Coordinates of C-alpha atoms in Angstrom, one line a residue:
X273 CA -67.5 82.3 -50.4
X274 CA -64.3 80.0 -50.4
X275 CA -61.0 80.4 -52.1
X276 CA -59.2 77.6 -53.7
X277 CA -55.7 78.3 -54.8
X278 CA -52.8 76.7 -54.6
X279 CA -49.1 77.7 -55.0
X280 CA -45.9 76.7 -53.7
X281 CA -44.7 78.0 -57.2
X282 CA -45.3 81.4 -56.3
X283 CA -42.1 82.0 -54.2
X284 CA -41.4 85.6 -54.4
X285 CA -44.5 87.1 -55.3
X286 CA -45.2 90.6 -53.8
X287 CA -48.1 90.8 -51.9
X288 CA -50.3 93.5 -53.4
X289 CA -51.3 95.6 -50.7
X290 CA -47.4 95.5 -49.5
X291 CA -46.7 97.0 -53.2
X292 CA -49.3 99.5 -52.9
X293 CA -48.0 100.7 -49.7
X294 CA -44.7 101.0 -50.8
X295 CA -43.9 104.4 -51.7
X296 CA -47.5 105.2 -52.9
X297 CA -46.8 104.9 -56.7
X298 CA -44.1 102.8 -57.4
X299 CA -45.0 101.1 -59.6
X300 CA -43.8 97.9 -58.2
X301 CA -40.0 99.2 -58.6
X302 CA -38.0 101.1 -56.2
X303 CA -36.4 104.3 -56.5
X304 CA -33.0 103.3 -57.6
X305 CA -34.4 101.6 -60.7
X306 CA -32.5 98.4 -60.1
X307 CA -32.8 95.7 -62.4
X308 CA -33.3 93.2 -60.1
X309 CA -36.9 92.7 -59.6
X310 CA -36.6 90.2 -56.7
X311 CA -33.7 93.0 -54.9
X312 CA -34.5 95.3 -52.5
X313 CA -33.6 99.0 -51.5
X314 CA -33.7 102.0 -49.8
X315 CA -34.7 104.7 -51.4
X316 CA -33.1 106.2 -54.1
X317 CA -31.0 103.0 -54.4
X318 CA -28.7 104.0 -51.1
X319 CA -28.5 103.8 -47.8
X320 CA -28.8 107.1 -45.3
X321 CA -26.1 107.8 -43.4
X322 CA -25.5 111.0 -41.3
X323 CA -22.4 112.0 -39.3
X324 CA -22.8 111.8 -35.3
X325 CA -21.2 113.8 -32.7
X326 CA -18.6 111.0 -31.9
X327 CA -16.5 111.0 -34.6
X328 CA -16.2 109.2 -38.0
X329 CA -16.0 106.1 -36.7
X330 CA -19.0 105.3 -35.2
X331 CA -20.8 107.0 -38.4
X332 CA -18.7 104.3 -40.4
X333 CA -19.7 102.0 -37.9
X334 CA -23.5 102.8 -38.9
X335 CA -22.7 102.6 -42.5
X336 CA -21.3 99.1 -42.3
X337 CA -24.5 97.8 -39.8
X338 CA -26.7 99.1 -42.5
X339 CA -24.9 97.8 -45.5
X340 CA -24.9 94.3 -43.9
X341 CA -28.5 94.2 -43.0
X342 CA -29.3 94.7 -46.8
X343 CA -31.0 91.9 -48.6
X344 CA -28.0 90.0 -51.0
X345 CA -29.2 90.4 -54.6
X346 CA -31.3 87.9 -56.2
X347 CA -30.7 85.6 -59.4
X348 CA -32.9 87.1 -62.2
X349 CA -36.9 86.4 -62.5
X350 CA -36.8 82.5 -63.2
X351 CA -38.5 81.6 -67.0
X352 CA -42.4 81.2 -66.4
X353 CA -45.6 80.6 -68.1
X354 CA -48.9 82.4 -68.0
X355 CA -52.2 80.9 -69.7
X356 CA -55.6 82.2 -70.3
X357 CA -58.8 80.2 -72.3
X358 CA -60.8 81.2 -75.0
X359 CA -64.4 82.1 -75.0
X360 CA -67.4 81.1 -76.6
X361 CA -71.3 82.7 -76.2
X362 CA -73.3 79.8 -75.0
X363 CA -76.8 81.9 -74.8
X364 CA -77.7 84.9 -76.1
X365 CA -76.3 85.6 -79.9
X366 CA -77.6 88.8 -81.2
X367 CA -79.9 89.5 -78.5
X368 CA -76.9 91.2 -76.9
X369 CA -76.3 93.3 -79.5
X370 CA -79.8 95.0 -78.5
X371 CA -79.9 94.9 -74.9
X372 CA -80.6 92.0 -73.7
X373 CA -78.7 89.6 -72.0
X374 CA -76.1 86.6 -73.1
X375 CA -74.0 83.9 -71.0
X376 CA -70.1 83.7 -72.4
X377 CA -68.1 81.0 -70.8
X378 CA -64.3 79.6 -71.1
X379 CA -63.2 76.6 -73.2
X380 CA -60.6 74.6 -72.4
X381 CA -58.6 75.7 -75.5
X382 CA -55.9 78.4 -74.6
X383 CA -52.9 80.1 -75.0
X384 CA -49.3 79.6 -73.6
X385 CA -47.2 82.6 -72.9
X386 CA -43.4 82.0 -72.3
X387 CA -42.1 85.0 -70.4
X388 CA -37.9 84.4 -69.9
X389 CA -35.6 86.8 -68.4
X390 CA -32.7 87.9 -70.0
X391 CA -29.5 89.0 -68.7
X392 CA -28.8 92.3 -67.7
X393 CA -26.6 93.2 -70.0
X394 CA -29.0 92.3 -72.9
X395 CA -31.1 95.6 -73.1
X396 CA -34.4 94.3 -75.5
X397 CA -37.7 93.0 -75.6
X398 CA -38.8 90.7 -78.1
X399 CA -42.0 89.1 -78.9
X400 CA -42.7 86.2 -80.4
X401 CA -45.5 84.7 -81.9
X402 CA -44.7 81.5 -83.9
X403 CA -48.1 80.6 -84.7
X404 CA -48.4 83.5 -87.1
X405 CA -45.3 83.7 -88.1
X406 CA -44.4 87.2 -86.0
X407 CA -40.9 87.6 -84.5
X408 CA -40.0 91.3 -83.6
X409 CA -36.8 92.8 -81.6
X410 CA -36.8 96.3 -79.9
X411 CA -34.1 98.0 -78.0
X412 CA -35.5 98.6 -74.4
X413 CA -33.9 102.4 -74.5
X414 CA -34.8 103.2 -77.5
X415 CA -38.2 103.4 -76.3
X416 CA -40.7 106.4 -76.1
X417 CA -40.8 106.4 -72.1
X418 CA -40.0 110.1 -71.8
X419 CA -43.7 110.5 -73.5
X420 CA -45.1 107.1 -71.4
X421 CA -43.7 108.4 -67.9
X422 CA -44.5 112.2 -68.2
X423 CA -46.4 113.3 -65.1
X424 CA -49.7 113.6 -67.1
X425 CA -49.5 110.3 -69.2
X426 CA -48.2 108.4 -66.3
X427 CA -50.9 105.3 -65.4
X428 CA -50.2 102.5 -62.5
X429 CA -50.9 99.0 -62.3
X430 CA -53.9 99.7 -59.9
X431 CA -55.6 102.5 -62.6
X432 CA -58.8 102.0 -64.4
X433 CA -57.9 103.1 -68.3
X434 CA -61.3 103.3 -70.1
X435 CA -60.0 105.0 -73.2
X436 CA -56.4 105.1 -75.1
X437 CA -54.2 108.6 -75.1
X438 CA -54.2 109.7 -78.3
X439 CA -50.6 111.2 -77.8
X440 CA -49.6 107.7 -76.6
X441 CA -50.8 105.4 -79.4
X442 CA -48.7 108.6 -81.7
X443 CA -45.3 107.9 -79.4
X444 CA -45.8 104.2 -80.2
X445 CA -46.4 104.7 -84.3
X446 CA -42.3 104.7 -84.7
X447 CA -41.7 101.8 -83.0
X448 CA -44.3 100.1 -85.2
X449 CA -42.8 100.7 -88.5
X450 CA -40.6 98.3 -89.3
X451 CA -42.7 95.5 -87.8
X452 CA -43.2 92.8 -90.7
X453 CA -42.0 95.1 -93.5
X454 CA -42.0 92.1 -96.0
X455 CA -45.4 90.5 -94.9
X456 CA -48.7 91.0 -97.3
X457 CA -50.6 93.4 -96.1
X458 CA -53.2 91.9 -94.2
X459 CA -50.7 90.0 -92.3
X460 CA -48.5 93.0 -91.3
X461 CA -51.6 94.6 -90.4
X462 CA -52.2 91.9 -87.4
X463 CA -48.5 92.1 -86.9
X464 CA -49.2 95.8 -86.3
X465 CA -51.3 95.3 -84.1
X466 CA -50.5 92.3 -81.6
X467 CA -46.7 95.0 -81.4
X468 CA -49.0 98.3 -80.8
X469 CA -51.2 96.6 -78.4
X470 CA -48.1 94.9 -76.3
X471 CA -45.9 98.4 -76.4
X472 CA -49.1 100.0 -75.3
X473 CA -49.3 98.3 -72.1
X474 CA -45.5 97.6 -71.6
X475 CA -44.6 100.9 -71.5
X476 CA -47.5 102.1 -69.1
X477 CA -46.3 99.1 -66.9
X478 CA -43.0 99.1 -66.9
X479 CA -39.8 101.3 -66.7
X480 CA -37.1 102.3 -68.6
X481 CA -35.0 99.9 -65.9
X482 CA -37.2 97.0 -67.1
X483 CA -34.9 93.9 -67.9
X484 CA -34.6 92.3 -71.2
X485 CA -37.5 89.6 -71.9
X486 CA -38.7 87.7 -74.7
X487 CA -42.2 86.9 -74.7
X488 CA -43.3 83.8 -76.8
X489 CA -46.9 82.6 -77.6
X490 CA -48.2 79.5 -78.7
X491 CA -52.3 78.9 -78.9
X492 CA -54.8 76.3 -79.5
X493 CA -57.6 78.2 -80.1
X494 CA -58.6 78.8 -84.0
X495 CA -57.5 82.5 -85.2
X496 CA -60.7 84.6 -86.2
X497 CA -63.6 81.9 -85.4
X498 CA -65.0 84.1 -82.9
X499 CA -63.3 82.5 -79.7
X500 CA -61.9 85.6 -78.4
X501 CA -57.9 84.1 -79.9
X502 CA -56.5 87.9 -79.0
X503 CA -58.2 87.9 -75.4
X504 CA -56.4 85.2 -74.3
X505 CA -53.3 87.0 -75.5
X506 CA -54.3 90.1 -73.8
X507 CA -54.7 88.5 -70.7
X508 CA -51.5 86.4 -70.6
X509 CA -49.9 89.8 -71.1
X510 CA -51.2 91.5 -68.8
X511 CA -50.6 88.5 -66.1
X512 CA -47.3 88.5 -67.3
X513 CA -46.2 92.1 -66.5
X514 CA -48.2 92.7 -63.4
X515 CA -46.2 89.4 -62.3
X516 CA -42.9 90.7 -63.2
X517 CA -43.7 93.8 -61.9
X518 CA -44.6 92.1 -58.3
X519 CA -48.2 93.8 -58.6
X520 CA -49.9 90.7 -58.1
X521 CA -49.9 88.4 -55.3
X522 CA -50.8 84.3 -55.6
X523 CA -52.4 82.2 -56.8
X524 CA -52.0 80.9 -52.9
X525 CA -54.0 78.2 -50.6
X526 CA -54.8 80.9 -48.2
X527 CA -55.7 83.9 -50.3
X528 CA -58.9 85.9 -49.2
X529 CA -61.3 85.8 -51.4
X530 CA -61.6 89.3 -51.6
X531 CA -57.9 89.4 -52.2
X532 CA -57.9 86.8 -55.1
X533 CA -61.0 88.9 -56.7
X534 CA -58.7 92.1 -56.9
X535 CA -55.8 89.9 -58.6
X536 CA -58.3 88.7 -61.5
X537 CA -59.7 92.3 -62.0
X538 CA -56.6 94.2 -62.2
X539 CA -55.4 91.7 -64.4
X540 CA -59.0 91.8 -66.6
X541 CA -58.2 95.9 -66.2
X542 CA -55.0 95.4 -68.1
X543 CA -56.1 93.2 -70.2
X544 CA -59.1 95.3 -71.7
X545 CA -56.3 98.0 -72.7
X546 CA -54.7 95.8 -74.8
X547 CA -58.1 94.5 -76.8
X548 CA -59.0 98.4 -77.0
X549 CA -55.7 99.0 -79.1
X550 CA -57.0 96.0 -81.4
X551 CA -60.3 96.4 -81.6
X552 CA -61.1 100.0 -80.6
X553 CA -64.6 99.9 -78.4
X554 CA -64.3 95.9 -77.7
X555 CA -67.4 95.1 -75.4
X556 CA -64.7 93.5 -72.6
X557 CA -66.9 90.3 -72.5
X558 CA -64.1 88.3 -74.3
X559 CA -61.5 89.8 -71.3
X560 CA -63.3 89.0 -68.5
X561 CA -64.2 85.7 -69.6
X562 CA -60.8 84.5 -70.5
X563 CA -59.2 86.5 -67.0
X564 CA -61.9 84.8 -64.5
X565 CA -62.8 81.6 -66.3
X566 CA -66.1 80.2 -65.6
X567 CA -68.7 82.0 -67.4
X568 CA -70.0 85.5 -67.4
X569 CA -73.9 87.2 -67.5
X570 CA -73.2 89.6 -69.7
X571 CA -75.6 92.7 -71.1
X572 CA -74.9 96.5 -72.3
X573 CA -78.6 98.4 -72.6
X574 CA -76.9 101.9 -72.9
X575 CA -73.2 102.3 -75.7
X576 CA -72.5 105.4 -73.8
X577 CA -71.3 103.7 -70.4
X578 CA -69.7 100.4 -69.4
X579 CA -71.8 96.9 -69.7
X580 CA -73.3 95.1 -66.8
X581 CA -70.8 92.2 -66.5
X582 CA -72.4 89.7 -63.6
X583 CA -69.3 86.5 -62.9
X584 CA -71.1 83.1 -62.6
X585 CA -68.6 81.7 -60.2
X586 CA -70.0 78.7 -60.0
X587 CA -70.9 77.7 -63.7
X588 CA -70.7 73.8 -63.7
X589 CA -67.8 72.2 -66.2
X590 CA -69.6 70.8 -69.0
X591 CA -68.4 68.5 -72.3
X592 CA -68.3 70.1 -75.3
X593 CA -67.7 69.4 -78.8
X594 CA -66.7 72.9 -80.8
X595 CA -66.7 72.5 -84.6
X596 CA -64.6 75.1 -86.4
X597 CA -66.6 75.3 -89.7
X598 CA -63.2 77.1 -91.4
X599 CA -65.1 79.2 -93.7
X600 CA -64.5 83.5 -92.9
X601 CA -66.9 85.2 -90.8
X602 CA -67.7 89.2 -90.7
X603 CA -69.4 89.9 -87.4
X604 CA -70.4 93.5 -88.7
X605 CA -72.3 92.2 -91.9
X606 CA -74.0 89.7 -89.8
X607 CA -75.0 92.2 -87.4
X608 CA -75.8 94.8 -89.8
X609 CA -78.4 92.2 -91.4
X610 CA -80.2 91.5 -88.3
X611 CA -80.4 95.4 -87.5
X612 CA -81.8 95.4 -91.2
X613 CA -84.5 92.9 -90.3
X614 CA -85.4 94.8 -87.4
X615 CA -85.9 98.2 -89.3
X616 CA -88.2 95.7 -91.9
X617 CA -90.1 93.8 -89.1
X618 CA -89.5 96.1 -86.2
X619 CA -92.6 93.6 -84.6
X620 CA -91.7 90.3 -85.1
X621 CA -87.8 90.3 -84.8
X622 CA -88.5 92.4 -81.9
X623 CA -90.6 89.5 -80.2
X624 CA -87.6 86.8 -81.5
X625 CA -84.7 88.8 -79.5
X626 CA -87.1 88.9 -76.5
X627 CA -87.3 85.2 -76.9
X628 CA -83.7 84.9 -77.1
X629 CA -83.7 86.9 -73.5
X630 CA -85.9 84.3 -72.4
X631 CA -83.9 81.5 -73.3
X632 CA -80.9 82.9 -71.8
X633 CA -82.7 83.7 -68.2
X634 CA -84.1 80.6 -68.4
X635 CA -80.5 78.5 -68.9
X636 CA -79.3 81.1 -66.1
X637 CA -81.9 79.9 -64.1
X638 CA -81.5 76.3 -64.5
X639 CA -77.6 76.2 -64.5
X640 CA -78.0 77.7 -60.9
X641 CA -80.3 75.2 -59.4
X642 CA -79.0 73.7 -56.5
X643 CA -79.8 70.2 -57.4
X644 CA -78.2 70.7 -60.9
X645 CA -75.8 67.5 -61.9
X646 CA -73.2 68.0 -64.9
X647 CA -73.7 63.7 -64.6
X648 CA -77.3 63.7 -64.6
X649 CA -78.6 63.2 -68.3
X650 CA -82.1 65.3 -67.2
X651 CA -80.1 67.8 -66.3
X652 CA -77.9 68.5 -69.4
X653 CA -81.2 67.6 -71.9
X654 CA -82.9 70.4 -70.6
X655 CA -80.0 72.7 -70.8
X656 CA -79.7 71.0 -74.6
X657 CA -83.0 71.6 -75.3
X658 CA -82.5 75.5 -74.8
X659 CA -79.3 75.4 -77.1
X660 CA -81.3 73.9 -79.6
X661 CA -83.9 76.6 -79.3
X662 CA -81.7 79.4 -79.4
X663 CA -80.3 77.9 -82.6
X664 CA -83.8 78.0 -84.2
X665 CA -84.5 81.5 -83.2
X666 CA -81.0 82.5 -84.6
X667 CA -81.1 80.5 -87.7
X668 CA -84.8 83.0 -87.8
X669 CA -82.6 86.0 -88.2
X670 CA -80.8 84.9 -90.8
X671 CA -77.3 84.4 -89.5
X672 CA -76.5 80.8 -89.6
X673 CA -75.2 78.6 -92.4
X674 CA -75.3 75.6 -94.6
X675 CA -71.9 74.5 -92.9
X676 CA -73.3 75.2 -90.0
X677 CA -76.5 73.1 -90.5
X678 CA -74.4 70.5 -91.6
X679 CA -73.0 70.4 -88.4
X680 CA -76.3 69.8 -86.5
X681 CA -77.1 67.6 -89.0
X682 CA -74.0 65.3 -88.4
X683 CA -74.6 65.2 -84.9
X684 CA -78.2 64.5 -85.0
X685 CA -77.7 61.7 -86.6
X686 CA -75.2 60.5 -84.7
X687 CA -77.1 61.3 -81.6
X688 CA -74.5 62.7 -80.2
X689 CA -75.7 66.0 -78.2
X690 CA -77.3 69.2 -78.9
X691 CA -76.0 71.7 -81.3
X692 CA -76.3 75.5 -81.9
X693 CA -73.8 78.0 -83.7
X694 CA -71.9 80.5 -81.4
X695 CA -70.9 84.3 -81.7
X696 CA -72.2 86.1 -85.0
X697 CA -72.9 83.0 -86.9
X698 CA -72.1 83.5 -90.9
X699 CA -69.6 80.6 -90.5
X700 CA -67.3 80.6 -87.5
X701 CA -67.7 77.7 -85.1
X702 CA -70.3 75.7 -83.7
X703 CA -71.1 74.2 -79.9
X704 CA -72.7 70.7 -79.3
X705 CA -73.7 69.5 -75.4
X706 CA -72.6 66.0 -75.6
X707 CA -74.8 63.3 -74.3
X708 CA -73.4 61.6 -70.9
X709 CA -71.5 58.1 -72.1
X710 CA -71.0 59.0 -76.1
X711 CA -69.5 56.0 -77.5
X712 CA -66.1 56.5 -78.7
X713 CA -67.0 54.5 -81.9
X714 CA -69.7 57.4 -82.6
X715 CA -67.2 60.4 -82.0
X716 CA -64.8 58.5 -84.3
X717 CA -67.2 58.1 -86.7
X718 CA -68.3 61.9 -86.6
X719 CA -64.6 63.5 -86.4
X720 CA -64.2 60.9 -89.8
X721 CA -67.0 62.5 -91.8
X722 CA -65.8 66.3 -90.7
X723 CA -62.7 65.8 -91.8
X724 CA -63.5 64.3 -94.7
X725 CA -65.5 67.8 -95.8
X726 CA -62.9 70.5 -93.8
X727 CA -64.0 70.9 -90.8
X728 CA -61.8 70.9 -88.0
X729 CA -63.3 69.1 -84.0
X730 CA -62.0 70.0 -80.5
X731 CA -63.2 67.9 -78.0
X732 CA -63.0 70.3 -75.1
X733 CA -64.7 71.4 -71.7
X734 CA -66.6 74.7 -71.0
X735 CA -66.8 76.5 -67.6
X736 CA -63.1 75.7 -66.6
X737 CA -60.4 77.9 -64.8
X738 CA -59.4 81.4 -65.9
X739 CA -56.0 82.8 -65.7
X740 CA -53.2 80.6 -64.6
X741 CA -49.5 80.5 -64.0
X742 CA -46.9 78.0 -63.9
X743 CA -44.1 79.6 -61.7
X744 CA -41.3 78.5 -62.8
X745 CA -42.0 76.5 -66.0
X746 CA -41.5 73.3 -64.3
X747 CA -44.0 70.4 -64.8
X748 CA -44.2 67.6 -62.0
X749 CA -45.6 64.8 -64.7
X750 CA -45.3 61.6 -63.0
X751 CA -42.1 60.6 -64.1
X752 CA -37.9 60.4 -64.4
X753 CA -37.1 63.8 -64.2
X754 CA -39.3 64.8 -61.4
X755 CA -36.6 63.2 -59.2
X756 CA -34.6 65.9 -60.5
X757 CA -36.8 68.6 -60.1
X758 CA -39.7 68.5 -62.8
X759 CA -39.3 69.1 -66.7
X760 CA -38.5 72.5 -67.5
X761 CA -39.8 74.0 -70.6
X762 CA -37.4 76.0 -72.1
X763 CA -38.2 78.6 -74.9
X764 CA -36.1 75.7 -78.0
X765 CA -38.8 73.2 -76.9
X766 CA -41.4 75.5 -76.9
X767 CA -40.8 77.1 -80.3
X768 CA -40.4 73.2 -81.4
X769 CA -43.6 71.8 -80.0
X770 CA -46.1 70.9 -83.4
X771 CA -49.6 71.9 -83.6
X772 CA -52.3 71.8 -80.7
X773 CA -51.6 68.1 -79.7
X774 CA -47.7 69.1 -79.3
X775 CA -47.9 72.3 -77.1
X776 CA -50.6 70.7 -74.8
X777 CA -48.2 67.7 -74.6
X778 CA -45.3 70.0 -73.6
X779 CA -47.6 72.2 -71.1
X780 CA -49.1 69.7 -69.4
X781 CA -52.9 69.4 -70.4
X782 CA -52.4 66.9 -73.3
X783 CA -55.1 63.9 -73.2
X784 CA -58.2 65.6 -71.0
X785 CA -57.0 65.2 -68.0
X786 CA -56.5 69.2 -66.8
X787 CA -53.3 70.6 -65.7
X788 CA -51.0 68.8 -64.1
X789 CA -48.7 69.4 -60.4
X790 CA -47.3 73.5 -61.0
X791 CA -50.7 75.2 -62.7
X792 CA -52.1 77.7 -60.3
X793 CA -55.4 79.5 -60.7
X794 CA -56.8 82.8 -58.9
X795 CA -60.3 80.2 -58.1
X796 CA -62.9 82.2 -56.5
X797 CA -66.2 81.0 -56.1
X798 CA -69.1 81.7 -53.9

């Protein structure tokens, strides 16, 4: 196995064995509670000192060698930026839902998390979420870390948490209740929960000596079209404060792989927290996808313990063109049909879901071949061709849609690629393969006709990095100012960049050609 990482940006970052050792459970702060996360100290925040037998001057004498030799303190954590990507089910629809097997990958759509320090004297958090109109304020001491921090409540950055506290999630209900008072309530119900889900993990993280932040948002990825939008937010998050905390260590050119692997599952562990305060029992495919990148094998054959999650490290990038068909989904009512179906033709579905399984070993199998070429038209035809016939078996279930056929039949005749709907189906988005050398005229002339009846197109990649960070939120873009350092991105241009095409500009991935000079990934692969 090989690590590639890279980062020069990283200056600063704890390693994380060095935190763990660190007075067992620390938490990744000392003692004394100081502020300063770069800082250092003895502890309980003072030096020793202990009178000798020759007088008080050589004990002052010790005092003053030990004060000098402590580290000066350090400028507050510089502003930085965390991404994750969304998700989409490539293989494997449905099938899932009874036990068999289905391949999730990343997209290169994903979200942008601003994390800026604030001074010390400025004792809130606030969290910010432009995109959906969310903006909410707390005071840091205000708080319920009494109930967060007692002994047998108390969780670390290196614990597994499989279920939420009960009395937690209570402690938290206060803090929630004047979130989006004025909002329909639909909307202040997603309000609700994006606050509940980030005071969750915030106050299992951090400390009562945590400095003031604000935490801003911005995303490409459609809300609600099955792309796994508040995965990517749970896993910026979790980056985020396992970063400030100094619990993480990298992205770095020499990492061990075994090393960078730990990073990307504490952070997934995190992560999965957050989604169960959303979503209650969420299956962590959409997590794990989003922390790691790449794609995932994913199947669950018994509810009552945890899915067999196997990473495909080294899933080839592929192009992709995602249609959001813009017309409301409900995953439950599309499952609960096929479950119907089942209970009605308990034979013949029964033989379509093992077919499904077979299509998805099959693409596994395929993907992994050693002579496999993301350039080689053979190659991506036959992985077409099972896309297409995973498509028919769905659309035999009952769970596509006329937008969604209209879709495929756009792109048939265009001759574009090779389509297939992805997650519950019902509406949502679509997935097409694209051909090697697509004329632009023919993309042009697609994107023309599905604007013209409401869909929206992302040309985007699957398979690409995971997690990333941008340390500090400087880009290196090729020109003036990186004679002066590299464009910063400050929280005014942020909140000011319009729409997808603006925030990709402003981070850096704007035009298809990948991050630029700062982005560093955790990239693991065998």
């Amino acid at each position: 196995m090989t690590t590639r990482t890279a980062s020069n940006g990283a200056n600063g970052f704890l390693r994380a064995e060095d935190a763990e050792r660190s007075n067992g459970h620390s938490n990744g702060h000392t003692n004394g509670g100081s502020n300063n996360l770069n800082g250092s100290s003895t502890a309980n925040g003072h030096t020793n000192s202990s009178s000798t037998n020759n007088g008080s001057n050589n004990s002052m004498k010790v005092v003053h060698r030990r004060k000098s030799d402590r580290k000066k303190s350090s400028p507050m954590m510089p502003t930085f930026m965390v991404s994750a990507p969304g998700k989409v089910i490539v293989f494997g629809e449905h099938a899932v839902v009874h036990g068999k097997a289905a391949i999730a990958a990343a997209i290169s759509l994903r979200s942008y998390l601003l994390v800026t320090t604030l001074s010390k004297s400025k004792r809130t958090v606030t969290l910010t979420f432009p995109d959906i109109d969310f903006n909410h304020v707390w005071n840091i001491d205000d708080l319920p870390w009494s109930t967060f921090s007692h002994p047998s409540k108390k969780k670390y950055y290196y614990d597994l948490v499989t279920t939420l506290d009960p009395d937690l999630v209570a402690a938290i209900q206060p803090c929630l209740a004047n979130v989006s008072p004025d909002k329909p309530s639909e909307i202040r119900k997603v309000h609700q929960n994006s606050a509940g889900s980030f005071l969750y993990m915030f106050l299992s993280l951090g400390s009562q000596s945590f400095p003031g932040c604000q935490y801003t948002l911005r995303s490409t990825i459609p809300i609600g079209a099955g792309l796994g939008s508040s995965a990517t937010i749970a896993v910026c998050m979790s980056a985020a404060l396992l970063l400030q905390l100094r619990t993480l260590s990298g992205p770095h050119p020499d990492q061990p792989p075994d090393e960078a692997r730990l990073q990307i599952e504490r952070i997934n562990r995190w992560a999965f927290v957050y989604e169960m305060f959303i979503h209650g029992n969420p299956s962590g495919v959409d997590n794990t996808v989003s922390t790691q990148g790449k794609a995932v094998m994913f199947q669950r054959t018994d509810y009552s313990k945890p899915p067999k999650v196997q990473p495909l490290w080294d899933f080839p990038e592929l192009p992709l063109l995602l249609v959001d068909t813009r017309t409301a989904k409900s995953t439950a009512h599309e499952v609960a049909k096929v479950e119907k179906l089942k209970k009605t033709h308990p034979k013949l579905v029964g033989s379509i879901l093992d077919a499904i399984d077979k299509v998805t070993e099959s693409a596994n199998g395929l993907i992994d071949e050693e002579d496999f070429d993301t350039e080689n038209e053979e190659c991506l035809r036959r992985v077409g061709e099972l896309m297409t016939i995973n498509h028919g078996l769905l659309v035999s279930l009952g769970v596509s849609h006329p937008r969604l056929e209209r879709v495929r039949e756009l792109v048939d005749h265009e001759g574009i690629g090779y389509t297939k709907l992805t997650g519950a189906g019902g509406g949502g988005c679509s997935i097409t393969l694209l051909r090697p050398n697509v004329s632009r005229q023919k993309l042009d002339r697609l994107e023309e006709q599905l604007d013209e009846e409401g869909y929206q197109k992302f040309e985007t990649t699957l398979g690409g990095d995971g997690v990333g960070v941008l340390w500090p939120a400087v880009l290196k873009n090729g020109m003036d100012e990186d004679e002066e350092g590299g464009m910063e991105i400050d929280l005014e241009n942020f909140l000011k960049a319009e729409g997808n095409e603006g925030v990709e500009r402003l981070v850096g991935v704007h035009g298809g050609v990948g991050e630029r000079e700062g982005w560093k990934f955790w990239r693991v692969e065998s």
